[in-house]
Amino acid sequence: MVKPPSADSVGLVTQHKAAFEEPLPLVCGRELPRYELVYETYGELNREGTNAILVCHALSGNHHAAGYHSEHDRKPGWWETCIGPGKPLDTNRFFVVCSNNLGGCHGSTGPASINPETGKPYGDDFPVVTVRDWVRSQARLADQLGIRQWAAVAGGSLGGMQALQWAIDYPDRLRHAITIAAAPRLSAQNIGFNEVARQAIMSDPEFHGGRYYDYGVSPRRGLAVARMLGHITYLSDDAMRAKFGRDLRGDISFDFEEVDFEVESYLRYQGQRFVQDFDANTYLLMTKALDYFDPAAEHDDDFSAALASIECSTLLLSFSSDWRFPPSRSREILRALLENNKPVSHMEIEATQGHDAFLMPIQRYLEAFSAYMGNVAREVGA
Amino acid sequence: MNPLRRELEIVADWVEPGSRVLDLGCGDGALLQYLIERKGVTAYGLELDPRKVTGCMARGVNVVRADLDEGLSDFHRDSFDHVIMSQTIQAVRYPDKLLEDMLRVAHHGIVTFPNIGYWRLRVQLLLQGRMPRSPALPNAWYNSPNIHLCTVSDFERLCASMGVQIRERRLLDRAHRSTPVIDLAPNLLGEIAIYRFVRGSESL
């Protein structure tokens, strides 16, 4: 028997699809002749259209941010902790929208979609999309939904970077940018991890230059390794020590194939589970979008100049044990906003969970996020 | 009159409308909200306690969770017109360095603190031989956040030694009144001290 969703969940949700027939010009110089975005919404858009919030997902996320697709779902959407009645993104007050990014593998146009020009899956021919491209595609979704201005655009990690890009590219179309556990651009170490992940995928013999769909296979082992690596960077050293320590599964095997340590078992499980519903080409695209995100690049590396024309208020949240995008990276965003006299708040939150903390029910985090959003709700009459 | 109100009003009187204000140890943002509403200032607060930071967010006051003991390195020189530190200087590790940093990020500084030279506190120490306590200093010695309490004379000496120029001083008594009598013996009769000062290089 499956237990019904709790009262603070949005419950059963269905996904929608929006089709865009107008070509989308991309930063890489190419264009998508047409595309689709799959998305979900929670709550109701008010009559004035002022209470809409766009939630942007991170590297491995998708449009299913909250609730359940069926009563048999074991797990809710990825940001269930923050979206729902009475939660920070309170669906009693706000209309929350989350779409799957272009290049994704959960329903939006991506590498596994059919290229209208060839009649075959795009594969490696899918253009490299950037955060800016995503934001442009999301703006068209907002047009379709009749949302002229978001009360807020919110996201963690890569999702937080999209919120920043929104603020830069469409200054009059959002009132608040909520950027959680993010950075103004990736460090060499960040890019290094992404490159190892990509190499793991591309060196899998079943990768076939990205055209693995044609062969009826997929680079599952490479993608699993990429996920295992990523997973380590999302956790803190302390969290891994607390969760696994050096616990053994059984006796030491003196064998490479066998699982000796609990942490190995956990990572292998995470890798195996991930490849069941994630596409390797999407992983390549998402990591590249992360690597390329750099609003300062167009302003002689002056991040402050990149933020000079934004009009929204910004909320920055960061977590003490996050070493992928540590609080010092959020402070870089803070300083650039302060240099421009932009309204901004920043709270570093003590948390042991590492980068993944932004998905976790951490009391201080949820309280601060709720307090901020409560004020946003009052401001937009939600 | 609400005693907190009186202190806020004096501070608010000194802040120019529409100016840029930084509040160090801003608590739940009450002062800044007051200044935003009454003076239309652009305001930011710094606060370490996460519950108070959350309180600021609930009011819609810009706030940065920060430890004042780490200085004001997030802010450039002359980022603000006024920098305020209300009832906080006695709780920081390096009051002199912070005072210097305040006048780096802003031209005008405002500081308020509980005067440990206030006569009732002196009497407590003299007669009871114990660490004084009062409505302004409610904690016991062992759990007080106040590690650098000072008197009116102490503060003025520090300003003089740093070349900080005090422009105005207001003292409030136990009833949070500012009467001419207090100025006869400010270090003895003032319970709350409120100062407005500027960088030393500036002429009066």
Coordinates of C-alpha atoms in Angstrom, one line a residue, chain A residues 315 331 335 338-339 341-342 344-348 350 364 367 371 375 378, chain B residues 20 44 50-51 53-54 57-65 74-76:
Chain A
L315 CA 18.5 36.6 -2.6
R331 CA 30.0 36.4 -1.8
R335 CA 30.1 42.0 -3.8
L338 CA 26.8 45.7 -3.8
E339 CA 29.2 47.5 -6.1
N341 CA 24.0 49.3 -5.2
K342 CA 21.5 46.6 -6.1
V344 CA 20.6 42.0 -2.3
S345 CA 20.6 39.7 0.7
H346 CA 23.0 36.9 1.5
M347 CA 22.8 34.2 4.1
E348 CA 25.4 31.6 4.6
E350 CA 25.6 26.1 8.5
R364 CA 17.4 27.6 9.0
E367 CA 12.9 29.6 7.5
A371 CA 10.7 34.7 5.2
N375 CA 7.8 39.3 1.7
R378 CA 3.1 40.6 0.0
Chain B
R20 CA 22.9 55.0 1.4
Y44 CA 21.8 47.1 3.9
P50 CA 20.6 33.6 11.5
R51 CA 17.3 34.1 13.2
V53 CA 18.9 37.6 9.5
T54 CA 15.7 35.7 8.7
M57 CA 14.2 39.0 5.2
A58 CA 10.7 38.8 6.5
R59 CA 10.6 42.6 6.6
G60 CA 12.1 42.9 3.2
V61 CA 15.2 44.6 4.5
N62 CA 18.5 43.8 2.6
V63 CA 20.7 41.8 4.9
V64 CA 23.9 40.0 4.7
R65 CA 24.9 37.4 7.3
D74 CA 32.8 43.1 1.2
F75 CA 32.4 46.9 0.9
H76 CA 34.5 49.4 -1.0

